[in-house]
Amino acid sequence: MKFDIDAYKKRTARLDDGDIDYDAFADQPLDSATLRTLRYMHDVEHHTVCYMRDLLVTPAHNDPEMTTFLTFWAFEEFWHGEAIGKVLAAHGEPSGRVRVAAVRTRHKLRDAVAPIATMITSSMTDNFGAVHMTWGAVNEWLTQAGYSRLRARANHPVLNTLLERIMKQEGRHIDFYSSQAERRLAGNRAAQRLTRMALGRFWAPVGATIMPRSEVVHLANYLFADDEGREIAARIDRRIDRLPGLSGLGLISNAVERYAA
Ligand SMILES: [Fe+2]
Ligand SMILES: [Fe+2]
C-alpha cells in the first residue's frame, strides 16, 4: 500500500471535540479502571513529541516525507492527549501540563541518554529506518486496539464518540508506518533480520518505558486479558506476520501473557 503524504497533509487536523459534552461525566462518571487506563493514554499521547525527538536524531530527518508526517503526527497525538485530559479534568483529576511535567521529571536521565544512543545506533546501519517504521506500525496497531477495547469495556456514550474520533486518526498513523515498514523490509534480508532481532529482544508495549510497570499490568489485564482482548492481540500478531520476514514473532500475545499474568 502506498501512503499519500499530500492527502494526509490536507486531511490532518486537530481532533474535533467541539461538540463533546465533557460536563456529561458529572452525571455519568467513568469507573476507576477506565480512568486509570485514560491516565496512561493521556501520558503516552503527550509523550509523542519526545518519541519524535528520538526519531529526528536518526537519518529520518533527511527524508522530507518522513518529517512532513512526523510534524502532523505529533500535532494529532497532542490533541488526543488534550482531549483525554479534559475527560480526566471532568472527574477532578490532574491533566495536561501538570501530569506531563511529572512524567518528564520521572525520566530525566533516560530522556537525556536515549537520543544519544539512538543517534549512534542509527548511524551504524542503513536499515535502522526499517526497525523504527515497523516499531511505529506495531505501536499504532496496539494503540488503536487499546482504544477499541477501552470503548467496548467502558461503553460510555460520550467517551465512545471521543474514542471513535481518535481511532480514526490512529488509522492514518497505522497506514503511514505500516506502508513504510512494508517498503523498507520488502526484499531486504538484512533489514528483516535486524528488525526481527530488535523487536524480539527490545520491543515492549507502547508506554512501557515511561509508565510504571503496575500501570502496564493494569492495561494488559483490563483491555487484553479476556477472550476478546486475546483475539485482538492475536489479530495484531497476524498483521505483523504479514510484514516481510517477520512471521511468527508473537509479540503482542506474548506481551499480554507477560504483563497480564
Ligand atoms: Fe493518539
Ligand atoms: Fe497514533
Tab-separated table of C-alpha atoms and ligand atoms in Angstrom:
chain	number	residue	atom	x	y	z
A	1	MET	CA	0.000	0.000	0.000
A	2	LYS	CA	1.282	3.445	-0.903
A	3	PHE	CA	0.698	6.205	1.639
A	4	ASP	CA	-0.284	9.524	0.058
A	5	ILE	CA	1.512	12.132	2.159
A	6	ASP	CA	-0.119	15.040	0.309
A	7	ALA	CA	-3.589	13.670	1.026
A	8	TYR	CA	-2.617	13.225	4.693
A	9	LYS	CA	-1.300	16.798	4.779
A	10	LYS	CA	-4.673	18.067	3.586
A	11	ARG	CA	-6.684	15.858	5.939
A	12	THR	CA	-4.644	16.280	9.106
A	13	ALA	CA	-6.441	18.228	11.800
A	14	ARG	CA	-6.759	18.986	15.446
A	15	LEU	CA	-9.111	16.421	16.957
A	16	ASP	CA	-12.627	17.790	16.657
A	17	ASP	CA	-14.146	17.751	20.129
A	18	GLY	CA	-16.175	20.979	19.901
A	19	ASP	CA	-19.427	19.063	20.348
A	20	ILE	CA	-18.189	16.652	23.027
A	21	ASP	CA	-20.188	17.158	26.220
A	22	TYR	CA	-17.478	16.800	28.863
A	23	ASP	CA	-19.961	18.005	31.517
A	24	ALA	CA	-21.938	14.784	30.976
A	25	PHE	CA	-19.297	12.939	33.030
A	26	ALA	CA	-20.620	14.757	36.123
A	27	ASP	CA	-23.912	12.812	35.882
A	28	GLN	CA	-22.430	9.650	34.425
A	29	PRO	CA	-18.831	9.337	35.627
A	30	LEU	CA	-16.392	6.715	34.386
A	31	ASP	CA	-15.325	3.878	36.681
A	32	SER	CA	-11.893	3.789	38.299
A	33	ALA	CA	-10.443	1.129	35.943
A	34	THR	CA	-11.356	3.253	32.915
A	35	LEU	CA	-9.912	6.416	34.467
A	36	ARG	CA	-6.699	4.575	35.299
A	37	THR	CA	-6.471	3.472	31.663
A	38	LEU	CA	-7.129	7.019	30.450
A	39	ARG	CA	-4.335	8.393	32.646
A	40	TYR	CA	-1.936	6.032	30.893
A	41	MET	CA	-3.226	7.007	27.455
A	42	HIS	CA	-3.056	10.708	28.288
A	43	ASP	CA	0.572	10.445	29.374
A	44	VAL	CA	1.627	8.351	26.380
A	45	GLU	CA	-0.147	10.577	23.833
A	46	HIS	CA	1.590	13.598	25.349
A	47	HIS	CA	4.943	11.826	25.179
A	48	THR	CA	4.763	11.645	21.365
A	49	VAL	CA	6.857	14.767	20.929
A	50	CYS	CA	9.683	13.004	22.814
A	51	TYR	CA	9.354	9.914	20.601
A	52	MET	CA	9.562	12.294	17.645
A	53	ARG	CA	12.726	13.866	19.022
A	54	ASP	CA	14.293	10.386	19.163
A	55	LEU	CA	13.362	9.820	15.519
A	56	LEU	CA	14.730	13.172	14.394
A	57	VAL	CA	18.255	12.361	15.592
A	58	THR	CA	18.308	9.475	13.074
A	59	PRO	CA	18.744	9.830	9.289
A	60	ALA	CA	14.928	10.089	9.189
A	61	HIS	CA	15.363	13.859	9.445
A	62	ASN	CA	16.823	13.873	5.904
A	63	ASP	CA	13.618	12.472	4.414
A	64	PRO	CA	11.062	15.228	3.736
A	65	GLU	CA	8.148	12.775	3.508
A	66	MET	CA	9.087	11.476	6.933
A	67	THR	CA	9.456	14.905	8.525
A	68	THR	CA	6.172	16.029	6.996
A	69	PHE	CA	4.395	13.045	8.506
A	70	LEU	CA	6.089	13.420	11.888
A	71	THR	CA	5.067	17.082	12.108
A	72	PHE	CA	1.379	16.285	11.766
A	73	TRP	CA	1.599	13.006	13.706
A	74	ALA	CA	2.913	14.832	16.784
A	75	PHE	CA	0.244	17.523	16.295
A	76	GLU	CA	-2.598	14.993	16.143
A	77	GLU	CA	-1.298	12.951	19.092
A	78	PHE	CA	-1.013	16.156	21.141
A	79	TRP	CA	-4.714	16.818	20.710
A	80	HIS	CA	-5.542	13.214	21.607
A	81	GLY	CA	-3.728	13.862	24.893
A	82	GLU	CA	-5.581	17.140	25.395
A	83	ALA	CA	-9.000	15.578	24.788
A	84	ILE	CA	-8.284	12.726	27.200
A	85	GLY	CA	-7.030	15.353	29.641
A	86	LYS	CA	-10.430	17.041	29.502
A	87	VAL	CA	-12.083	13.745	30.439
A	88	LEU	CA	-9.724	13.433	33.408
A	89	ALA	CA	-10.352	17.062	34.380
A	90	ALA	CA	-14.102	16.442	34.254
A	91	HIS	CA	-13.502	13.869	37.018
A	92	GLY	CA	-11.462	16.347	39.083
A	93	GLU	CA	-8.156	14.722	38.105
A	94	PRO	CA	-4.932	16.494	37.147
A	95	SER	CA	-4.199	16.548	33.423
A	96	GLY	CA	-2.232	18.389	30.762
A	97	ARG	CA	0.974	20.180	31.796
A	98	VAL	CA	0.793	19.019	35.436
A	99	ARG	CA	0.804	15.320	34.518
A	100	VAL	CA	3.182	15.796	31.582
A	101	ALA	CA	5.752	17.564	33.761
A	102	ALA	CA	5.574	14.722	36.305
A	103	VAL	CA	6.212	12.086	33.607
A	104	ARG	CA	9.159	14.021	32.170
A	105	THR	CA	10.689	14.507	35.640
A	106	ARG	CA	10.471	10.759	36.311
A	107	HIS	CA	12.524	10.046	33.191
A	108	LYS	CA	15.089	12.819	33.125
A	109	LEU	CA	18.120	10.540	32.950
A	110	ARG	CA	16.668	8.115	30.427
A	111	ASP	CA	15.473	11.026	28.307
A	112	ALA	CA	18.942	12.552	28.290
A	113	VAL	CA	20.615	9.312	27.172
A	114	ALA	CA	18.035	7.910	24.740
A	115	PRO	CA	18.623	10.334	21.834
A	116	ILE	CA	22.390	9.864	22.036
A	117	ALA	CA	22.070	6.061	21.980
A	118	THR	CA	19.577	6.273	19.106
A	119	MET	CA	21.802	8.646	17.152
A	120	ILE	CA	24.801	6.321	17.462
A	121	THR	CA	22.977	3.056	16.680
A	122	SER	CA	21.039	4.558	13.763
A	123	SER	CA	24.267	5.799	12.145
A	124	MET	CA	25.714	2.263	12.167
A	125	THR	CA	23.282	0.776	9.641
A	126	ASP	CA	21.136	1.882	6.703
A	127	ASN	CA	18.400	-0.419	7.965
A	128	PHE	CA	17.551	1.404	11.164
A	129	GLY	CA	14.638	3.100	9.402
A	130	ALA	CA	13.012	-0.298	8.812
A	131	VAL	CA	13.224	-1.037	12.536
A	132	HIS	CA	11.760	2.311	13.528
A	133	MET	CA	8.927	2.212	10.998
A	134	THR	CA	7.978	-1.351	11.950
A	135	TRP	CA	8.145	-0.421	15.623
A	136	GLY	CA	5.837	2.516	14.885
A	137	ALA	CA	3.381	0.292	12.998
A	138	VAL	CA	3.230	-2.209	15.876
A	139	ASN	CA	2.676	0.589	18.397
A	140	GLU	CA	-0.042	2.279	16.342
A	141	TRP	CA	-1.832	-1.067	15.838
A	142	LEU	CA	-1.683	-1.697	19.565
A	143	THR	CA	-2.798	1.843	20.414
A	144	GLN	CA	-5.818	1.662	18.150
A	145	ALA	CA	-6.694	-1.768	19.559
A	146	GLY	CA	-6.334	-0.371	23.084
A	147	TYR	CA	-8.808	2.411	22.339
A	148	SER	CA	-11.167	-0.044	20.715
A	149	ARG	CA	-11.052	-2.318	23.776
A	150	LEU	CA	-11.483	0.643	26.134
A	151	ARG	CA	-14.508	1.744	24.153
A	152	ALA	CA	-16.048	-1.729	24.463
A	153	ARG	CA	-15.282	-2.060	28.180
A	154	ALA	CA	-16.321	1.422	29.324
A	155	ASN	CA	-19.218	1.746	26.865
A	156	HIS	CA	-19.953	5.345	27.811
A	157	PRO	CA	-21.794	7.383	25.147
A	158	VAL	CA	-19.569	10.472	25.372
A	159	LEU	CA	-16.313	8.543	25.674
A	160	ASN	CA	-17.374	6.287	22.773
A	161	THR	CA	-17.666	9.252	20.415
A	162	LEU	CA	-14.332	10.679	21.500
A	163	LEU	CA	-12.508	7.357	21.187
A	164	GLU	CA	-14.008	6.698	17.735
A	165	ARG	CA	-12.624	10.017	16.501
A	166	ILE	CA	-9.225	9.324	17.998
A	167	MET	CA	-9.191	5.819	16.481
A	168	LYS	CA	-9.913	7.243	13.038
A	169	GLN	CA	-6.746	9.339	13.211
A	170	GLU	CA	-4.775	6.404	14.637
A	171	GLY	CA	-5.837	4.518	11.497
A	172	ARG	CA	-3.993	7.021	9.322
A	173	HIS	CA	-0.892	6.697	11.525
A	174	ILE	CA	-1.115	2.929	11.020
A	175	ASP	CA	-1.284	3.445	7.248
A	176	PHE	CA	1.887	5.540	7.255
A	177	TYR	CA	4.016	3.332	9.493
A	178	SER	CA	2.870	0.016	8.030
A	179	SER	CA	3.382	1.169	4.428
A	180	GLN	CA	6.852	2.460	5.330
A	181	ALA	CA	7.684	-0.794	7.135
A	182	GLU	CA	6.459	-2.893	4.207
A	183	ARG	CA	8.513	-0.878	1.714
A	184	ARG	CA	11.714	-0.921	3.782
A	185	LEU	CA	11.500	-4.630	4.638
A	186	ALA	CA	10.488	-5.928	1.204
A	187	GLY	CA	13.352	-7.810	-0.460
A	188	ASN	CA	15.884	-6.620	2.133
A	189	ARG	CA	17.014	-9.628	4.193
A	190	ALA	CA	19.418	-7.572	6.312
A	191	ALA	CA	16.621	-5.154	7.276
A	192	GLN	CA	14.320	-8.086	8.062
A	193	ARG	CA	16.938	-9.767	10.270
A	194	LEU	CA	17.715	-6.539	12.152
A	195	THR	CA	14.025	-5.706	12.646
A	196	ARG	CA	13.221	-9.245	13.863
A	197	MET	CA	16.086	-9.096	16.316
A	198	ALA	CA	15.237	-5.592	17.588
A	199	LEU	CA	11.531	-6.275	18.052
A	200	GLY	CA	12.064	-9.735	19.525
A	201	ARG	CA	14.622	-8.518	22.063
A	202	PHE	CA	13.656	-4.961	22.865
A	203	TRP	CA	10.030	-4.268	21.959
A	204	ALA	CA	7.669	-3.584	24.874
A	205	PRO	CA	4.083	-2.289	24.813
A	206	VAL	CA	3.544	1.388	23.999
A	207	GLY	CA	4.316	3.462	27.064
A	208	ALA	CA	6.119	0.664	28.949
A	209	THR	CA	9.346	2.680	29.006
A	210	ILE	CA	7.736	5.733	30.606
A	211	MET	CA	4.926	4.317	32.757
A	212	PRO	CA	5.295	2.278	35.960
A	213	ARG	CA	5.076	-1.485	35.401
A	214	SER	CA	1.941	-1.612	37.591
A	215	GLU	CA	0.134	0.552	35.011
A	216	VAL	CA	1.216	-1.603	32.059
A	217	VAL	CA	-0.070	-4.606	34.028
A	218	HIS	CA	-3.384	-2.815	34.577
A	219	LEU	CA	-3.794	-2.104	30.857
A	220	ALA	CA	-2.904	-5.656	29.876
A	221	ASN	CA	-5.407	-7.062	32.361
A	222	TYR	CA	-8.188	-4.565	31.748
A	223	LEU	CA	-8.018	-4.423	27.960
A	224	PHE	CA	-6.477	-7.636	26.655
A	225	ALA	CA	-6.704	-10.469	29.198
A	226	ASP	CA	-10.201	-11.699	28.300
A	227	ASP	CA	-11.109	-13.794	25.230
A	228	GLU	CA	-11.930	-10.795	23.058
A	229	GLY	CA	-8.745	-8.994	24.107
A	230	ARG	CA	-6.607	-12.052	23.366
A	231	GLU	CA	-8.253	-12.435	19.955
A	232	ILE	CA	-7.444	-8.799	19.149
A	233	ALA	CA	-3.842	-9.337	20.302
A	234	ALA	CA	-3.603	-12.380	18.027
A	235	ARG	CA	-5.045	-10.334	15.153
A	236	ILE	CA	-2.284	-7.731	15.518
A	237	ASP	CA	0.270	-10.552	15.575
A	238	ARG	CA	-1.167	-11.829	12.283
A	239	ARG	CA	-0.748	-8.342	10.797
A	240	ILE	CA	2.899	-8.317	11.921
A	241	ASP	CA	3.283	-11.816	10.441
A	242	ARG	CA	2.326	-10.401	7.038
A	243	LEU	CA	5.226	-7.908	7.037
A	244	PRO	CA	8.183	-9.264	5.017
A	245	GLY	CA	10.382	-11.559	7.111
A	246	LEU	CA	8.523	-11.018	10.397
A	247	SER	CA	6.244	-14.053	10.697
A	248	GLY	CA	5.959	-15.927	13.978
A	249	LEU	CA	7.165	-13.229	16.392
A	250	GLY	CA	4.002	-13.369	18.530
A	251	LEU	CA	4.912	-10.010	20.081
A	252	ILE	CA	1.505	-8.871	21.270
A	253	SER	CA	0.198	-12.217	22.534
A	254	ASN	CA	3.449	-12.792	24.404
A	255	ALA	CA	3.240	-9.318	25.936
A	256	VAL	CA	-0.320	-9.997	27.128
A	257	GLU	CA	0.871	-13.242	28.751
A	258	ARG	CA	3.850	-11.486	30.304
A	259	TYR	CA	2.033	-8.482	31.761
A	260	ALA	CA	-1.407	-9.940	32.470
A	261	ALA	CA	-0.020	-12.935	34.350
B	1	FE	FE	-3.064	9.044	19.527
B	2	FE	FE	-1.154	7.393	16.626
